[in-house]
């Protein structure tokens, strides 16, 4: 629809034409400005996503390095008898795997914060553009979330039934796929 608006043409389909008339009524007929605003928002989102990816890679590596160095420093300061009792390989393995878990937890928290900020920026942009479009988007998002919950609940219930049936078959000695 935005491509037709940029080219100042009307689409030939009746449904598309009605959609364009509806959006035109909402926006006051400022199609080129609406299309440029959407394009600018897409470009800004791509830039934010790229900067975010660079930031999180650096952030995860920095956290991992700091935690790993602290863990190794503790291993070096540990009395030899305690180190011998625990097993050097087990301690090094635990230190390495735990550092990645700490880095992943920090990554998840920063990802959540950035996603919330992105949602806030786009929500403000949509509300600034048109409160009607923002209301329509909020209702659509709520419906999609509700549909996702319903489908997820049904899938989990089906999986639970299949798992229970497999367990019962195994107990009877009848393996299933």
Tab-separated table of N, CA and C in Angstrom:
chain	number	residue	atom	x	y	z
A	1	UNK	N	0.830	-1.183	0.000
A	1	UNK	CA	0.000	0.000	0.000
A	1	UNK	C	0.880	1.255	0.000
A	2	UNK	N	1.997	1.214	0.739
A	2	UNK	CA	2.857	2.386	0.783
A	2	UNK	C	3.555	2.624	-0.549
A	3	UNK	N	3.863	1.550	-1.282
A	3	UNK	CA	4.478	1.701	-2.589
A	3	UNK	C	3.524	2.413	-3.550
A	4	UNK	N	2.243	2.001	-3.531
A	4	UNK	CA	1.256	2.678	-4.375
A	4	UNK	C	1.121	4.148	-3.974
A	5	UNK	N	1.154	4.409	-2.679
A	5	UNK	CA	1.029	5.785	-2.204
A	5	UNK	C	2.213	6.624	-2.648
A	6	UNK	N	3.427	6.048	-2.576
A	6	UNK	CA	4.597	6.793	-3.017
A	6	UNK	C	4.543	7.100	-4.509
A	7	UNK	N	3.977	6.195	-5.259
A	7	UNK	CA	3.882	6.394	-6.704
A	7	UNK	C	2.626	7.155	-7.096
A	8	UNK	N	1.837	7.594	-6.113
A	8	UNK	CA	0.559	8.296	-6.335
A	8	UNK	C	-0.361	7.516	-7.263
A	9	UNK	N	-0.457	6.215	-7.035
A	9	UNK	CA	-1.352	5.367	-7.809
A	9	UNK	C	-2.324	4.681	-6.864
A	10	UNK	N	-3.445	4.266	-7.412
A	10	UNK	CA	-4.429	3.510	-6.647
A	10	UNK	C	-4.299	2.035	-7.018
A	11	UNK	N	-4.305	1.135	-6.038
A	11	UNK	CA	-4.258	-0.288	-6.364
A	11	UNK	C	-5.561	-0.714	-7.028
A	12	UNK	N	-5.476	-1.769	-7.853
A	12	UNK	CA	-6.653	-2.189	-8.605
A	12	UNK	C	-7.599	-3.058	-7.794
A	13	UNK	N	-7.123	-3.748	-6.768
A	13	UNK	CA	-7.981	-4.627	-5.978
A	13	UNK	C	-8.931	-3.830	-5.096
A	14	UNK	N	-10.150	-4.326	-4.947
A	14	UNK	CA	-11.150	-3.620	-4.159
A	14	UNK	C	-10.772	-3.587	-2.678
A	15	UNK	N	-10.268	-4.690	-2.163
A	15	UNK	CA	-9.900	-4.741	-0.745
A	15	UNK	C	-8.737	-3.801	-0.467
A	16	UNK	N	-7.751	-3.791	-1.354
A	16	UNK	CA	-6.601	-2.919	-1.165
A	16	UNK	C	-7.024	-1.456	-1.276
A	17	UNK	N	-7.917	-1.162	-2.181
A	17	UNK	CA	-8.413	0.205	-2.334
A	17	UNK	C	-9.133	0.679	-1.083
A	18	UNK	N	-9.952	-0.205	-0.503
A	18	UNK	CA	-10.659	0.150	0.744
A	18	UNK	C	-9.669	0.350	1.881
A	19	UNK	N	-8.635	-0.486	1.932
A	19	UNK	CA	-7.615	-0.345	2.970
A	19	UNK	C	-6.916	1.003	2.830
A	20	UNK	N	-6.563	1.358	1.604
A	20	UNK	CA	-5.889	2.639	1.394
A	20	UNK	C	-6.791	3.811	1.757
A	21	UNK	N	-8.077	3.711	1.433
A	21	UNK	CA	-9.009	4.780	1.802
A	21	UNK	C	-9.117	4.899	3.315
A	22	UNK	N	-9.126	3.770	4.003
A	22	UNK	CA	-9.206	3.777	5.462
A	22	UNK	C	-7.967	4.437	6.069
A	23	UNK	N	-6.782	4.043	5.594
A	23	UNK	CA	-5.550	4.619	6.123
A	23	UNK	C	-5.453	6.095	5.745
A	24	UNK	N	-5.920	6.440	4.559
A	24	UNK	CA	-5.903	7.839	4.139
A	24	UNK	C	-6.804	8.681	5.027
A	25	UNK	N	-7.948	8.123	5.408
A	25	UNK	CA	-8.842	8.842	6.308
A	25	UNK	C	-8.203	9.019	7.685
A	26	UNK	N	-7.460	8.009	8.125
A	26	UNK	CA	-6.793	8.094	9.433
A	26	UNK	C	-5.665	9.113	9.440
A	27	UNK	N	-4.908	9.164	8.349
A	27	UNK	CA	-3.710	10.006	8.316
A	27	UNK	C	-3.939	11.362	7.666
A	28	UNK	N	-5.103	11.598	7.138
A	28	UNK	CA	-5.373	12.882	6.510
A	28	UNK	C	-4.801	12.996	5.107
A	29	UNK	N	-4.477	11.895	4.466
A	29	UNK	CA	-4.014	11.907	3.084
A	29	UNK	C	-2.548	12.239	2.901
A	30	UNK	N	-1.748	12.171	3.938
A	30	UNK	CA	-0.319	12.479	3.845
A	30	UNK	C	0.473	11.208	3.581
A	31	UNK	N	0.207	10.567	2.452
A	31	UNK	CA	0.832	9.290	2.115
A	31	UNK	C	2.344	9.365	1.971
A	32	UNK	N	2.857	10.283	1.190
A	32	UNK	CA	4.318	10.309	1.032
A	32	UNK	C	5.049	10.510	2.370
A	33	UNK	N	4.508	11.382	3.209
A	33	UNK	CA	5.133	11.618	4.504
A	33	UNK	C	5.028	10.369	5.383
A	34	UNK	N	3.892	9.678	5.332
A	34	UNK	CA	3.714	8.446	6.099
A	34	UNK	C	4.700	7.380	5.625
A	35	UNK	N	4.839	7.249	4.315
A	35	UNK	CA	5.761	6.250	3.772
A	35	UNK	C	7.204	6.567	4.157
A	36	UNK	N	7.581	7.832	4.080
A	36	UNK	CA	8.939	8.216	4.464
A	36	UNK	C	9.180	8.015	5.963
A	37	UNK	N	8.166	8.271	6.768
A	37	UNK	CA	8.289	8.059	8.202
A	37	UNK	C	8.480	6.573	8.518
A	38	UNK	N	7.705	5.720	7.861
A	38	UNK	CA	7.850	4.281	8.068
A	38	UNK	C	9.236	3.825	7.603
A	39	UNK	N	9.685	4.309	6.451
A	39	UNK	CA	11.016	3.971	5.957
A	39	UNK	C	12.099	4.441	6.930
A	40	UNK	N	11.959	5.650	7.444
A	40	UNK	CA	12.931	6.169	8.411
A	40	UNK	C	12.937	5.324	9.682
A	41	UNK	N	11.772	4.910	10.143
A	41	UNK	CA	11.701	4.073	11.343
A	41	UNK	C	12.354	2.713	11.111
A	42	UNK	N	12.169	2.155	9.923
A	42	UNK	CA	12.805	0.874	9.602
A	42	UNK	C	14.321	1.023	9.583
A	43	UNK	N	14.811	2.107	9.010
A	43	UNK	CA	16.257	2.351	8.971
A	43	UNK	C	16.804	2.571	10.376
A	44	UNK	N	16.086	3.321	11.187
A	44	UNK	CA	16.517	3.546	12.573
A	44	UNK	C	16.541	2.228	13.329
A	45	UNK	N	15.522	1.398	13.122
A	45	UNK	CA	15.485	0.100	13.810
A	45	UNK	C	16.659	-0.772	13.380
A	46	UNK	N	16.987	-0.768	12.099
A	46	UNK	CA	18.134	-1.546	11.625
A	46	UNK	C	19.427	-1.037	12.257
A	47	UNK	N	19.571	0.266	12.361
A	47	UNK	CA	20.760	0.837	12.999
A	47	UNK	C	20.836	0.484	14.475
A	48	UNK	N	19.708	0.588	15.171
A	48	UNK	CA	19.677	0.237	16.592
A	48	UNK	C	19.998	-1.246	16.773
A	49	UNK	N	19.472	-2.087	15.900
A	49	UNK	CA	19.733	-3.522	15.994
A	49	UNK	C	21.213	-3.819	15.785
A	50	UNK	N	21.831	-3.161	14.835
A	50	UNK	CA	23.257	-3.376	14.578
A	50	UNK	C	24.109	-2.918	15.758
A	51	UNK	N	23.839	-1.718	16.256
A	51	UNK	CA	24.589	-1.207	17.405
A	51	UNK	C	24.373	-2.108	18.608
A	52	UNK	N	23.152	-2.576	18.783
A	52	UNK	CA	22.821	-3.479	19.879
A	52	UNK	C	23.612	-4.789	19.775
A	53	UNK	N	23.712	-5.340	18.577
A	53	UNK	CA	24.469	-6.580	18.390
A	53	UNK	C	25.947	-6.370	18.728
A	54	UNK	N	26.504	-5.269	18.282
A	54	UNK	CA	27.907	-4.978	18.605
A	54	UNK	C	28.098	-4.786	20.108
A	55	UNK	N	27.181	-4.066	20.713
A	55	UNK	CA	27.257	-3.810	22.153
A	55	UNK	C	27.171	-5.109	22.949
A	56	UNK	N	26.239	-5.972	22.601
A	56	UNK	CA	26.054	-7.190	23.385
A	56	UNK	C	27.222	-8.162	23.214
A	57	UNK	N	27.792	-8.217	22.027
A	57	UNK	CA	28.968	-9.080	21.833
A	57	UNK	C	30.105	-8.596	22.723
A	58	UNK	N	30.339	-7.311	22.708
A	58	UNK	CA	31.410	-6.734	23.543
A	58	UNK	C	31.099	-6.934	25.025
A	59	UNK	N	29.864	-6.691	25.395
A	59	UNK	CA	29.426	-6.817	26.788
A	59	UNK	C	29.610	-8.246	27.293
A	60	UNK	N	29.155	-9.235	26.504
A	60	UNK	CA	29.297	-10.637	26.907
A	60	UNK	C	30.758	-11.027	27.041
A	61	UNK	N	31.572	-10.612	26.100
A	61	UNK	CA	32.995	-10.953	26.161
A	61	UNK	C	33.682	-10.303	27.361
A	62	UNK	N	33.330	-9.054	27.661
A	62	UNK	CA	33.927	-8.384	28.822
A	62	UNK	C	33.532	-9.077	30.124
A	63	UNK	N	32.267	-9.397	30.265
A	63	UNK	CA	31.805	-10.074	31.483
A	63	UNK	C	32.462	-11.444	31.588
A	64	UNK	N	32.486	-12.173	30.504
A	64	UNK	CA	33.097	-13.496	30.515
A	64	UNK	C	34.566	-13.414	30.917
A	65	UNK	N	35.283	-12.447	30.377
A	65	UNK	CA	36.703	-12.292	30.693
A	65	UNK	C	36.899	-11.965	32.171
A	66	UNK	N	36.105	-11.032	32.686
A	66	UNK	CA	36.254	-10.651	34.100
A	66	UNK	C	35.943	-11.810	35.040
A	67	UNK	N	34.855	-12.523	34.769
A	67	UNK	CA	34.485	-13.637	35.646
A	67	UNK	C	35.508	-14.766	35.536
A	68	UNK	N	35.971	-15.026	34.325
A	68	UNK	CA	36.975	-16.077	34.130
A	68	UNK	C	38.284	-15.734	34.847
A	69	UNK	N	38.716	-14.493	34.748
A	69	UNK	CA	39.936	-14.071	35.434
A	69	UNK	C	39.771	-14.165	36.953
A	70	UNK	N	38.598	-13.777	37.454
A	70	UNK	CA	38.359	-13.869	38.899
A	70	UNK	C	38.354	-15.328	39.348
A	71	UNK	N	37.753	-16.195	38.554
A	71	UNK	CA	37.738	-17.618	38.888
A	71	UNK	C	39.121	-18.229	38.876
A	72	UNK	N	39.906	-17.886	37.882
A	72	UNK	CA	41.276	-18.404	37.812
A	72	UNK	C	42.139	-17.838	38.939
A	73	UNK	N	41.925	-16.578	39.290
A	73	UNK	CA	42.677	-15.986	40.408
A	73	UNK	C	42.363	-16.730	41.704
A	74	UNK	N	41.096	-17.115	41.854
A	74	UNK	CA	40.723	-17.887	43.051
A	74	UNK	C	41.376	-19.258	43.049
A	75	UNK	N	41.446	-19.864	41.885
A	75	UNK	CA	42.108	-21.174	41.802
A	75	UNK	C	43.587	-21.073	42.162
A	76	UNK	N	44.214	-19.999	41.732
A	76	UNK	CA	45.642	-19.815	42.026
A	76	UNK	C	45.856	-19.577	43.516
A	77	UNK	N	44.947	-18.828	44.138
A	77	UNK	CA	45.082	-18.526	45.562
A	77	UNK	C	44.638	-19.673	46.459
A	78	UNK	N	44.007	-20.688	45.895
A	78	UNK	CA	43.490	-21.799	46.691
A	78	UNK	C	44.644	-22.662	47.208
A	79	UNK	N	44.561	-23.084	48.471
A	79	UNK	CA	45.610	-23.973	49.003
A	79	UNK	C	45.687	-25.260	48.178
A	80	UNK	N	46.886	-25.745	48.037
A	80	UNK	CA	47.109	-26.926	47.200
A	80	UNK	C	46.322	-28.135	47.692
A	81	UNK	N	46.224	-28.315	48.995
A	81	UNK	CA	45.494	-29.473	49.534
A	81	UNK	C	44.012	-29.417	49.152
A	82	UNK	N	43.440	-28.224	49.191
A	82	UNK	CA	42.027	-28.076	48.803
A	82	UNK	C	41.856	-28.296	47.302
A	83	UNK	N	42.788	-27.803	46.532
A	83	UNK	CA	42.760	-27.994	45.078
A	83	UNK	C	42.875	-29.477	44.738
A	84	UNK	N	43.755	-30.150	45.411
A	84	UNK	CA	43.964	-31.586	45.170
A	84	UNK	C	42.724	-32.384	45.543
A	85	UNK	N	42.049	-31.984	46.619
A	85	UNK	CA	40.860	-32.709	47.079
A	85	UNK	C	39.704	-32.549	46.093
A	86	UNK	N	39.592	-31.415	45.475
A	86	UNK	CA	38.468	-31.165	44.555
A	86	UNK	C	38.743	-31.646	43.147
A	87	UNK	N	39.939	-31.699	42.749
A	87	UNK	CA	40.266	-32.101	41.381
A	87	UNK	C	40.414	-30.878	40.499
A	88	UNK	N	41.599	-30.688	39.983
A	88	UNK	CA	41.918	-29.489	39.210
A	88	UNK	C	41.082	-29.385	37.936
A	89	UNK	N	40.917	-30.495	37.248
A	89	UNK	CA	40.143	-30.477	36.000
A	89	UNK	C	38.688	-30.115	36.233
A	90	UNK	N	38.094	-30.627	37.305
A	90	UNK	CA	36.704	-30.303	37.620
A	90	UNK	C	36.545	-28.819	37.927
A	91	UNK	N	37.487	-28.265	38.671
A	91	UNK	CA	37.405	-26.842	39.011
A	91	UNK	C	37.558	-25.957	37.779
A	92	UNK	N	38.497	-26.280	36.913
A	92	UNK	CA	38.678	-25.489	35.692
A	92	UNK	C	37.451	-25.591	34.782
A	93	UNK	N	36.898	-26.787	34.656
A	93	UNK	CA	35.706	-26.981	33.840
A	93	UNK	C	34.521	-26.202	34.413
A	94	UNK	N	34.342	-26.280	35.720
A	94	UNK	CA	33.242	-25.546	36.356
A	94	UNK	C	33.431	-24.042	36.189
A	95	UNK	N	34.656	-23.572	36.340
A	95	UNK	CA	34.931	-22.141	36.186
A	95	UNK	C	34.601	-21.674	34.772
A	96	UNK	N	35.016	-22.426	33.785
A	96	UNK	CA	34.762	-22.033	32.393
A	96	UNK	C	33.274	-22.045	32.069
A	97	UNK	N	32.563	-23.081	32.495
A	97	UNK	CA	31.136	-23.158	32.157
A	97	UNK	C	30.319	-22.137	32.939
A	98	UNK	N	30.692	-21.879	34.178
A	98	UNK	CA	29.957	-20.896	34.983
A	98	UNK	C	30.131	-19.489	34.427
A	99	UNK	N	31.308	-19.175	33.899
A	99	UNK	CA	31.501	-17.835	33.352
A	99	UNK	C	30.588	-17.596	32.166
A	100	UNK	N	30.392	-18.596	31.343
A	100	UNK	CA	29.487	-18.426	30.207
A	100	UNK	C	28.052	-18.262	30.676
A	101	UNK	N	27.672	-18.932	31.760
A	101	UNK	CA	26.316	-18.776	32.286
A	101	UNK	C	26.105	-17.368	32.828
A	102	UNK	N	27.087	-16.822	33.494
A	102	UNK	CA	26.982	-15.449	34.001
A	102	UNK	C	26.887	-14.477	32.829
A	103	UNK	N	27.711	-14.672	31.826
A	103	UNK	CA	27.678	-13.792	30.653
A	103	UNK	C	26.343	-13.901	29.930
A	104	UNK	N	25.808	-15.103	29.813
A	104	UNK	CA	24.502	-15.268	29.161
A	104	UNK	C	23.388	-14.620	29.963
A	105	UNK	N	23.430	-14.704	31.276
A	105	UNK	CA	22.409	-14.056	32.102
A	105	UNK	C	22.458	-12.546	31.915
A	106	UNK	N	23.661	-11.979	31.915
A	106	UNK	CA	23.804	-10.542	31.693
A	106	UNK	C	23.335	-10.168	30.294
A	107	UNK	N	23.631	-11.001	29.314
A	107	UNK	CA	23.191	-10.760	27.934
A	107	UNK	C	21.670	-10.748	27.846
A	108	UNK	N	21.035	-11.695	28.498
A	108	UNK	CA	19.572	-11.766	28.465
A	108	UNK	C	18.960	-10.522	29.100
A	109	UNK	N	19.524	-10.073	30.208
A	109	UNK	CA	19.005	-8.871	30.865
A	109	UNK	C	19.184	-7.628	29.992
A	110	UNK	N	20.345	-7.489	29.360
A	110	UNK	CA	20.540	-6.321	28.495
A	110	UNK	C	19.664	-6.407	27.255
A	111	UNK	N	19.479	-7.606	26.732
A	111	UNK	CA	18.599	-7.775	25.572
A	111	UNK	C	17.171	-7.377	25.916
A	112	UNK	N	16.729	-7.762	27.090
A	112	UNK	CA	15.392	-7.390	27.545
A	112	UNK	C	15.263	-5.879	27.664
A	113	UNK	N	16.265	-5.229	28.231
A	113	UNK	CA	16.219	-3.775	28.379
A	113	UNK	C	16.190	-3.079	27.023
A	114	UNK	N	17.012	-3.525	26.097
A	114	UNK	CA	17.041	-2.901	24.774
A	114	UNK	C	15.714	-3.123	24.039
A	115	UNK	N	15.163	-4.325	24.139
A	115	UNK	CA	13.879	-4.599	23.479
A	115	UNK	C	12.779	-3.719	24.057
A	116	UNK	N	12.773	-3.534	25.369
A	116	UNK	CA	11.763	-2.666	25.990
A	116	UNK	C	11.923	-1.219	25.532
A	117	UNK	N	13.161	-0.756	25.411
A	117	UNK	CA	13.399	0.598	24.901
A	117	UNK	C	12.948	0.736	23.449
A	118	UNK	N	13.218	-0.276	22.643
A	118	UNK	CA	12.784	-0.255	21.244
A	118	UNK	C	11.265	-0.200	21.153
A	119	UNK	N	10.603	-1.006	21.962
A	119	UNK	CA	9.133	-0.985	21.981
A	119	UNK	C	8.633	0.390	22.379
A	120	UNK	N	9.258	1.001	23.383
A	120	UNK	CA	8.832	2.328	23.830
A	120	UNK	C	9.001	3.369	22.725
A	121	UNK	N	10.139	3.320	22.023
A	121	UNK	CA	10.383	4.287	20.945
A	121	UNK	C	9.349	4.135	19.836
A	122	UNK	N	9.094	2.893	19.423
A	122	UNK	CA	8.117	2.692	18.355
A	122	UNK	C	6.705	3.005	18.825
A	123	UNK	N	6.393	2.750	20.082
A	123	UNK	CA	5.065	3.090	20.596
A	123	UNK	C	4.856	4.600	20.573
A	124	UNK	N	5.863	5.350	20.993
A	124	UNK	CA	5.763	6.812	20.957
A	124	UNK	C	5.633	7.295	19.515
A	125	UNK	N	6.386	6.693	18.595
A	125	UNK	CA	6.298	7.096	17.185
A	125	UNK	C	4.918	6.807	16.617
A	126	UNK	N	4.362	5.653	16.940
A	126	UNK	CA	3.030	5.307	16.421
A	126	UNK	C	1.969	6.206	17.037
A	127	UNK	N	2.056	6.476	18.326
A	127	UNK	CA	1.079	7.364	18.965
A	127	UNK	C	1.200	8.767	18.393
A	128	UNK	N	2.430	9.218	18.133
A	128	UNK	CA	2.627	10.534	17.525
A	128	UNK	C	2.032	10.575	16.127
A	129	UNK	N	2.180	9.499	15.398
A	129	UNK	CA	1.633	9.420	14.043
A	129	UNK	C	0.112	9.452	14.080
A	130	UNK	N	-0.485	8.567	14.861
A	130	UNK	CA	-1.941	8.518	14.954
A	130	UNK	C	-2.335	7.649	16.139
A	131	UNK	N	-3.150	8.185	17.017
A	131	UNK	CA	-3.582	7.398	18.165
A	131	UNK	C	-4.481	6.259	17.722
A	132	UNK	N	-5.179	6.428	16.605
A	132	UNK	CA	-6.045	5.350	16.108
A	132	UNK	C	-5.216	4.151	15.638
A	133	UNK	N	-4.135	4.449	14.923
A	133	UNK	CA	-3.254	3.369	14.474
A	133	UNK	C	-2.608	2.694	15.684
A	134	UNK	N	-2.232	3.493	16.679
A	134	UNK	CA	-1.633	2.930	17.897
A	134	UNK	C	-2.627	2.021	18.613
A	135	UNK	N	-3.875	2.450	18.683
A	135	UNK	CA	-4.908	1.627	19.325
A	135	UNK	C	-5.117	0.335	18.539
A	136	UNK	N	-5.154	0.441	17.224
A	136	UNK	CA	-5.314	-0.736	16.375
A	136	UNK	C	-4.121	-1.691	16.553
A	137	UNK	N	-2.918	-1.143	16.627
A	137	UNK	CA	-1.727	-1.970	16.827
A	137	UNK	C	-1.749	-2.647	18.199
A	138	UNK	N	-2.178	-1.929	19.222
A	138	UNK	CA	-2.239	-2.513	20.570
A	138	UNK	C	-3.267	-3.645	20.627
A	139	UNK	N	-4.409	-3.443	20.009
A	139	UNK	CA	-5.433	-4.496	19.981
A	139	UNK	C	-4.918	-5.696	19.193
A	140	UNK	N	-4.273	-5.440	18.061
A	140	UNK	CA	-3.712	-6.537	17.262
A	140	UNK	C	-2.647	-7.306	18.023
A	141	UNK	N	-1.779	-6.595	18.722
A	141	UNK	CA	-0.730	-7.260	19.508
A	141	UNK	C	-1.338	-8.096	20.629
A	142	UNK	N	-2.378	-7.568	21.269
A	142	UNK	CA	-3.040	-8.332	22.333
A	142	UNK	C	-3.691	-9.598	21.773
A	143	UNK	N	-4.311	-9.490	20.605
A	143	UNK	CA	-4.935	-10.664	19.995
A	143	UNK	C	-3.882	-11.703	19.592
A	144	UNK	N	-2.775	-11.242	19.045
A	144	UNK	CA	-1.701	-12.168	18.667
A	144	UNK	C	-1.122	-12.855	19.902
A	145	UNK	N	-0.925	-12.089	20.992
A	145	UNK	CA	-0.412	-12.685	22.231
A	145	UNK	C	-1.394	-13.711	22.786
A	146	UNK	N	-2.681	-13.397	22.752
A	146	UNK	CA	-3.698	-14.331	23.240
A	146	UNK	C	-3.720	-15.591	22.381
A	147	UNK	N	-3.667	-15.424	21.076
A	147	UNK	CA	-3.649	-16.568	20.169
A	147	UNK	C	-2.400	-17.421	20.410
A	148	UNK	N	-1.247	-16.780	20.607
A	148	UNK	CA	-0.018	-17.506	20.887
A	148	UNK	C	-0.104	-18.307	22.178
A	149	UNK	N	-0.725	-17.726	23.202
A	149	UNK	CA	-0.896	-18.451	24.470
A	149	UNK	C	-1.802	-19.657	24.284
A	150	UNK	N	-2.893	-19.473	23.542
A	150	UNK	CA	-3.826	-20.577	23.326
A	150	UNK	C	-3.177	-21.715	22.549
A	151	UNK	N	-2.445	-21.373	21.513
A	151	UNK	CA	-1.767	-22.395	20.710
A	151	UNK	C	-0.678	-23.072	21.544
A	152	UNK	N	0.079	-22.303	22.300
A	152	UNK	CA	1.121	-22.873	23.148
A	152	UNK	C	0.549	-23.795	24.215
A	153	UNK	N	-0.561	-23.394	24.808
A	153	UNK	CA	-1.202	-24.235	25.831
A	153	UNK	C	-1.682	-25.546	25.215
A	154	UNK	N	-2.294	-25.463	24.045
A	154	UNK	CA	-2.779	-26.678	23.370
A	154	UNK	C	-1.606	-27.589	22.989
A	155	UNK	N	-0.513	-27.008	22.531
A	155	UNK	CA	0.660	-27.807	22.154
A	155	UNK	C	1.275	-28.482	23.377
A	156	UNK	N	1.371	-27.749	24.494
A	156	UNK	CA	1.912	-28.355	25.716
A	156	UNK	C	1.017	-29.478	26.212
A	157	UNK	N	-0.289	-29.294	26.151
A	157	UNK	CA	-1.204	-30.343	26.602
A	157	UNK	C	-1.059	-31.589	25.731
A	158	UNK	N	-0.925	-31.402	24.418
A	158	UNK	CA	-0.744	-32.534	23.515
A	158	UNK	C	0.584	-33.233	23.804
A	159	UNK	N	1.644	-32.469	24.016
A	159	UNK	CA	2.946	-33.046	24.312
A	159	UNK	C	2.917	-33.796	25.644
A	160	UNK	N	2.242	-33.244	26.631
A	160	UNK	CA	2.132	-33.920	27.930
A	160	UNK	C	1.393	-35.248	27.795
A	161	UNK	N	0.328	-35.257	26.979
A	161	UNK	CA	-0.411	-36.509	26.773
A	161	UNK	C	0.468	-37.545	26.080
A	162	UNK	N	1.205	-37.121	25.059
A	162	UNK	CA	2.090	-38.049	24.341
A	162	UNK	C	3.195	-38.561	25.243
A	163	UNK	N	3.759	-37.684	26.071
A	163	UNK	CA	4.816	-38.098	26.980
A	163	UNK	C	4.275	-39.120	27.977
A	164	UNK	N	3.100	-38.852	28.517
A	164	UNK	CA	2.493	-39.792	29.453
A	164	UNK	C	2.208	-41.132	28.796
A	165	UNK	N	1.755	-41.108	27.558
A	165	UNK	CA	1.475	-42.345	26.838
A	165	UNK	C	2.769	-43.117	26.567
A	166	UNK	N	3.859	-42.409	26.218
A	166	UNK	CA	5.149	-43.067	25.989
A	166	UNK	C	5.676	-43.698	27.279
A	167	UNK	N	5.526	-42.988	28.380
A	167	UNK	CA	5.982	-43.521	29.664
A	167	UNK	C	5.204	-44.786	30.026
A	168	UNK	N	3.891	-44.750	29.814
A	168	UNK	CA	3.069	-45.924	30.123
A	168	UNK	C	3.445	-47.101	29.218
A	169	UNK	N	3.708	-46.825	27.950
A	169	UNK	CA	4.100	-47.890	27.021
A	169	UNK	C	5.460	-48.479	27.409
A	170	UNK	N	6.397	-47.646	27.843
A	170	UNK	CA	7.713	-48.124	28.262
A	170	UNK	C	7.597	-49.026	29.504
A	171	UNK	N	6.708	-48.637	30.408
A	171	UNK	CA	6.543	-49.435	31.624
A	171	UNK	C	5.950	-50.798	31.280
A	172	UNK	N	5.126	-50.864	30.259
A	172	UNK	CA	4.550	-52.139	29.832
A	172	UNK	C	5.501	-52.911	28.929
A	173	UNK	N	6.610	-52.270	28.553
A	173	UNK	CA	7.577	-52.946	27.684
A	173	UNK	C	7.266	-52.805	26.204
A	174	UNK	N	6.482	-51.792	25.841
A	174	UNK	CA	6.122	-51.573	24.433
A	174	UNK	C	6.691	-50.222	23.981
A	175	UNK	N	7.937	-50.223	23.516
A	175	UNK	CA	8.523	-48.947	23.080
A	175	UNK	C	7.778	-48.363	21.884
A	176	UNK	N	7.620	-47.045	21.884
A	176	UNK	CA	6.973	-46.334	20.773
A	176	UNK	C	7.936	-45.297	20.238
A	177	UNK	N	7.630	-44.813	19.077
A	177	UNK	CA	8.414	-43.759	18.438
A	177	UNK	C	8.319	-42.474	19.158
